[in-house]
mmCIF file of C-alpha atoms in Angstrom:
data_model
loop_
_atom_site.group_PDB
_atom_site.id
_atom_site.type_symbol
_atom_site.label_atom_id
_atom_site.label_comp_id
_atom_site.label_asym_id
_atom_site.label_seq_id
_atom_site.Cartn_x
_atom_site.Cartn_y
_atom_site.Cartn_z
ATOM 1 C CA MET A 1424 0.000 0.000 0.000
ATOM 2 C CA ILE A 1425 1.287 3.445 -0.926
ATOM 3 C CA HIS A 1426 1.371 5.896 1.970
ATOM 4 C CA ASP A 1427 3.452 8.753 0.576
ATOM 5 C CA LYS A 1428 1.280 11.622 -0.720
ATOM 6 C CA ARG A 1429 3.659 12.308 -3.645
ATOM 7 C CA ALA A 1430 3.674 8.620 -4.600
ATOM 8 C CA ILE A 1431 -0.132 8.527 -4.612
ATOM 9 C CA GLU A 1432 -0.313 11.693 -6.687
ATOM 10 C CA ASP A 1433 2.331 10.386 -9.119
ATOM 11 C CA LEU A 1434 0.516 7.087 -9.515
ATOM 12 C CA LYS A 1435 -2.693 8.912 -10.447
ATOM 13 C CA ILE A 1436 -0.809 10.938 -13.057
ATOM 14 C CA VAL A 1437 0.960 7.825 -14.400
ATOM 15 C CA ASN A 1438 -2.348 5.994 -14.757
ATOM 16 C CA GLU A 1439 -3.825 8.963 -16.615
ATOM 17 C CA ILE A 1440 -0.821 8.983 -18.962
ATOM 18 C CA ARG A 1441 -1.250 5.242 -19.503
ATOM 19 C CA PHE A 1442 -4.799 5.979 -20.662
ATOM 20 C CA GLY A 1443 -3.459 8.572 -23.120
ATOM 21 C CA ASN A 1444 -4.367 11.759 -21.266
ATOM 22 C CA PRO A 1445 -2.102 14.514 -22.675
ATOM 23 C CA ASP A 1446 -3.017 16.877 -19.828
ATOM 24 C CA ALA A 1447 -1.609 14.389 -17.314
ATOM 25 C CA PHE A 1448 1.544 14.220 -19.403
ATOM 26 C CA HIS A 1449 1.895 18.005 -19.191
ATOM 27 C CA VAL A 1450 1.424 17.830 -15.429
ATOM 28 C CA MET A 1451 4.195 15.226 -15.226
ATOM 29 C CA TYR A 1452 6.460 17.407 -17.345
ATOM 30 C CA ASP A 1453 5.839 20.466 -15.175
ATOM 31 C CA LYS A 1454 6.494 18.432 -12.079
ATOM 32 C CA TYR A 1455 9.702 16.667 -13.123
ATOM 33 C CA HIS A 1456 11.473 18.490 -15.950
ATOM 34 C CA LYS A 1457 13.714 20.354 -13.489
ATOM 35 C CA LEU A 1458 14.790 17.021 -11.986
ATOM 36 C CA VAL A 1459 15.866 15.874 -15.460
ATOM 37 C CA VAL A 1460 17.913 19.052 -15.945
ATOM 38 C CA PHE A 1461 19.500 18.595 -12.519
ATOM 39 C CA LEU A 1462 20.458 14.979 -13.233
ATOM 40 C CA ALA A 1463 21.870 15.915 -16.640
ATOM 41 C CA GLU A 1464 23.902 18.785 -15.183
ATOM 42 C CA GLN A 1465 25.298 16.418 -12.562
ATOM 43 C CA ARG A 1466 26.719 14.320 -15.416
ATOM 44 C CA GLY A 1467 28.401 17.386 -16.933
ATOM 45 C CA LEU A 1468 26.039 18.108 -19.803
ATOM 46 C CA ASN A 1469 25.788 21.696 -21.035
ATOM 47 C CA GLU A 1470 22.540 23.650 -21.290
ATOM 48 C CA LYS A 1471 21.752 22.579 -24.867
ATOM 49 C CA GLU A 1472 22.444 18.936 -24.053
ATOM 50 C CA CYS A 1473 20.286 19.216 -20.916
ATOM 51 C CA ASN A 1474 17.410 20.556 -23.020
ATOM 52 C CA ASP A 1475 17.908 17.696 -25.482
ATOM 53 C CA VAL A 1476 17.821 15.193 -22.612
ATOM 54 C CA VAL A 1477 14.611 16.727 -21.259
ATOM 55 C CA ARG A 1478 13.002 16.352 -24.681
ATOM 56 C CA GLU A 1479 14.242 12.804 -25.098
ATOM 57 C CA VAL A 1480 13.157 11.732 -21.604
ATOM 58 C CA PHE A 1481 9.635 13.019 -21.994
ATOM 59 C CA ILE A 1482 9.194 11.853 -25.579
ATOM 60 C CA ARG A 1483 10.252 8.368 -24.559
ATOM 61 C CA LEU A 1484 8.291 8.529 -21.306
ATOM 62 C CA TRP A 1485 5.004 8.617 -23.186
ATOM 63 C CA SER A 1486 5.566 5.063 -24.411
ATOM 64 C CA ALA A 1487 7.733 3.812 -21.510
ATOM 65 C CA VAL A 1488 5.419 4.711 -18.648
ATOM 66 C CA HIS A 1489 3.725 1.307 -18.937
ATOM 67 C CA LYS A 1490 6.988 -0.247 -17.681
ATOM 68 C CA PHE A 1491 6.629 1.479 -14.331
ATOM 69 C CA ASN A 1492 5.565 -0.982 -11.605
ATOM 70 C CA GLU A 1493 4.271 0.773 -8.490
ATOM 71 C CA ALA A 1494 4.732 -2.400 -6.430
ATOM 72 C CA LYS A 1495 8.523 -2.226 -6.882
ATOM 73 C CA ALA A 1496 9.287 1.448 -6.223
ATOM 74 C CA PRO A 1497 7.726 4.897 -6.105
ATOM 75 C CA PHE A 1498 7.495 6.662 -9.461
ATOM 76 C CA ILE A 1499 10.149 9.243 -8.594
ATOM 77 C CA ALA A 1500 12.738 6.492 -7.989
ATOM 78 C CA TRP A 1501 11.825 4.734 -11.240
ATOM 79 C CA PHE A 1502 11.847 8.058 -13.113
ATOM 80 C CA ALA A 1503 15.272 9.048 -11.734
ATOM 81 C CA ILE A 1504 16.774 5.706 -12.821
ATOM 82 C CA TYR A 1505 15.001 5.903 -16.185
ATOM 83 C CA THR A 1506 16.393 9.427 -16.703
ATOM 84 C CA ARG A 1507 19.882 8.421 -15.578
ATOM 85 C CA ASN A 1508 19.901 5.586 -18.107
ATOM 86 C CA ILE A 1509 18.961 7.954 -20.931
ATOM 87 C CA ILE A 1510 21.697 10.371 -19.868
ATOM 88 C CA ILE A 1511 24.299 7.594 -19.759
ATOM 89 C CA SER A 1512 23.174 6.408 -23.200
ATOM 90 C CA ARG A 1513 23.557 9.971 -24.520
ATOM 91 C CA LEU A 1514 27.049 10.240 -23.019
ATOM 92 C CA GLU A 1515 28.019 6.963 -24.686
ATOM 93 C CA ARG A 1516 26.681 8.232 -28.029
ATOM 94 C CA ASN A 1517 28.681 11.442 -27.520
ATOM 95 C CA GLU A 1518 31.847 9.395 -27.018
ATOM 96 C CA GLU A 1519 31.118 7.411 -30.198
ATOM 97 C CA PHE A 1520 30.483 10.687 -32.046
ATOM 98 C CA ILE A 1521 33.765 12.219 -30.853
ATOM 99 C CA THR A 1522 35.639 9.053 -31.838
ATOM 100 C CA ALA A 1523 34.081 9.082 -35.322
ATOM 101 C CA LYS A 1524 34.723 12.798 -35.750
ATOM 102 C CA ASN A 1525 38.364 12.384 -34.699
ATOM 103 C CA LYS A 1526 38.718 9.416 -37.042
ATOM 104 C CA TYR A 1527 37.717 11.562 -39.990
ATOM 105 C CA ASN A 1528 39.473 14.643 -38.552
ATOM 106 C CA ILE A 1529 36.694 16.720 -40.015
ATOM 107 C CA ASP A 1530 36.907 20.482 -40.035
ATOM 108 C CA ILE A 1531 34.181 21.809 -42.299
ATOM 109 C CA ALA A 1532 35.085 25.473 -41.751
ATOM 110 C CA ALA A 1533 38.600 24.986 -43.124
ATOM 111 C CA HIS A 1534 37.257 23.550 -46.395
ATOM 112 C CA ARG A 1535 34.053 25.517 -46.970
ATOM 113 C CA ASN A 1536 35.309 27.311 -50.082
ATOM 114 C CA ASP A 1537 36.219 24.023 -51.792
ATOM 115 C CA ILE A 1538 32.600 22.970 -52.062
ATOM 116 C CA ILE A 1539 30.918 25.339 -54.455
ATOM 117 C CA LYS A 1540 32.037 27.530 -57.347
ATOM 118 C CA ASP A 1541 30.093 28.608 -60.375
ATOM 119 C CA SER A 1542 30.996 30.737 -63.381
ATOM 120 C CA ARG A 1543 31.080 33.816 -61.142
ATOM 121 C CA ASN A 1544 33.515 32.110 -58.728
ATOM 122 C CA VAL A 1545 30.947 32.023 -55.908
ATOM 123 C CA THR A 1546 32.214 30.477 -52.662
ATOM 124 C CA PHE A 1547 30.484 28.511 -49.944
ATOM 125 C CA ASN A 1548 30.306 31.645 -47.811
ATOM 126 C CA ASP A 1549 28.193 33.263 -50.543
ATOM 127 C CA ILE A 1550 25.546 30.551 -50.331
ATOM 128 C CA ASP A 1551 25.438 30.247 -46.542
ATOM 129 C CA GLU A 1552 22.441 32.545 -46.404
ATOM 130 C CA TYR A 1553 20.446 29.963 -48.366
ATOM 131 C CA LEU A 1554 21.323 26.936 -46.231
ATOM 132 C CA ASN A 1555 20.571 26.136 -42.629
ATOM 133 C CA GLU A 1556 23.254 24.695 -40.346
ATOM 134 C CA ASP A 1557 22.291 21.049 -40.979
ATOM 135 C CA GLU A 1558 22.278 21.520 -44.745
ATOM 136 C CA SER A 1559 25.671 23.219 -44.693
ATOM 137 C CA GLU A 1560 27.179 20.541 -42.462
ATOM 138 C CA ILE A 1561 25.835 17.613 -44.473
ATOM 139 C CA LEU A 1562 26.902 19.119 -47.806
ATOM 140 C CA GLY A 1563 30.354 19.707 -46.356
ATOM 141 C CA TYR A 1564 30.777 16.187 -45.052
ATOM 142 C CA HIS A 1565 29.603 14.639 -48.303
ATOM 143 C CA LEU A 1566 31.091 16.926 -50.926
ATOM 144 C CA VAL A 1567 34.363 17.980 -49.305
ATOM 145 C CA PHE A 1568 35.271 14.881 -47.352
ATOM 146 C CA GLY A 1569 33.496 12.296 -49.448
ATOM 147 C CA ALA A 1570 31.801 10.876 -46.358
ATOM 148 C CA SER A 1571 29.069 8.371 -47.093
ATOM 149 C CA PHE A 1572 25.541 9.153 -45.999
ATOM 150 C CA GLU A 1573 25.827 6.361 -43.422
ATOM 151 C CA THR A 1574 28.909 8.032 -41.924
ATOM 152 C CA ILE A 1575 27.203 11.426 -41.978
ATOM 153 C CA SER A 1576 24.263 9.853 -40.172
ATOM 154 C CA GLN A 1577 26.605 8.711 -37.403
ATOM 155 C CA LEU A 1578 28.453 12.020 -37.239
ATOM 156 C CA THR A 1579 25.355 14.199 -37.130
ATOM 157 C CA ARG A 1580 23.194 11.734 -35.203
ATOM 158 C CA HIS A 1581 20.419 12.159 -37.773
ATOM 159 C CA PRO A 1582 18.684 9.044 -39.109
ATOM 160 C CA LEU A 1583 19.935 8.019 -42.570
ATOM 161 C CA PRO A 1584 16.702 8.981 -44.394
ATOM 162 C CA THR A 1585 16.854 12.402 -42.743
ATOM 163 C CA VAL A 1586 20.455 12.924 -43.887
ATOM 164 C CA LYS A 1587 19.484 12.067 -47.467
ATOM 165 C CA PHE A 1588 16.431 14.317 -47.302
ATOM 166 C CA ILE A 1589 18.460 17.266 -45.947
ATOM 167 C CA TYR A 1590 21.127 16.746 -48.621
ATOM 168 C CA ARG A 1591 18.567 16.678 -51.445
ATOM 169 C CA ARG A 1592 16.777 19.721 -50.047
ATOM 170 C CA ALA A 1593 20.057 21.675 -49.860
ATOM 171 C CA MET A 1594 21.024 20.705 -53.410
ATOM 172 C CA SER A 1595 17.595 21.708 -54.644
ATOM 173 C CA LYS A 1596 17.797 25.082 -52.878
ATOM 174 C CA LEU A 1597 21.135 25.792 -54.511
ATOM 175 C CA ARG A 1598 20.023 24.727 -57.987
ATOM 176 C CA ASP A 1599 16.896 26.886 -57.652
ATOM 177 C CA ARG A 1600 19.186 29.858 -57.006
ATOM 178 C CA GLY A 1601 21.364 29.129 -60.022
ATOM 179 C CA PHE A 1602 24.452 27.710 -58.345
ATOM 180 C CA ALA A 1603 26.489 25.127 -60.230
ATOM 181 C CA LEU A 1604 27.974 22.535 -57.923
ATOM 182 C CA ASN A 1605 31.469 21.142 -58.452
ATOM 183 C CA TYR A 1606 30.453 17.756 -57.091
ATOM 184 C CA GLU A 1607 26.914 17.216 -58.372
ATOM 185 C CA GLU A 1608 27.775 13.715 -59.565
ATOM 186 C CA GLN A 1609 28.104 12.662 -55.906
ATOM 187 C CA GLU A 1610 24.439 13.306 -55.161
ATOM 188 C CA ALA A 1611 22.483 10.455 -53.597
#
């Protein structure tokens, strides 16, 4: 039997979330998002990474809440362990990312002008205003370094279909603006 007032309140919210109540989910977020930030900061994550962890925890919570068993522990204990596991997983992915990035010794900024030139000798800096950060990064990895889309997916942590979509969108934007690409034959 649950005697703690917080545990009783949490269990009611969890059961509402299990039944698909989005309002209960918002209540849970309001109640525990600061705990997620605190736990992430304790592991040395910066503000952006903490915000990413908060998003990931609560996105995954929607489908993972059914795993919570009130007979084993209060929700807050389960949630803290659940959050810690997500943070550790993120840290491990970060280490894999750093290893991959070091392996390729990639420095996009140093090679930006190698990517694009047309008859007017336009450089990458000239087209930056047309591309967002993801588009610029993915074009750089693929066109300058010859990285495969699979490698770019690992480096950027975007799913492979997303990498291909972003690449095609960037190429289309540039063609629509009349830029001739030195490496168009490498398109996916």
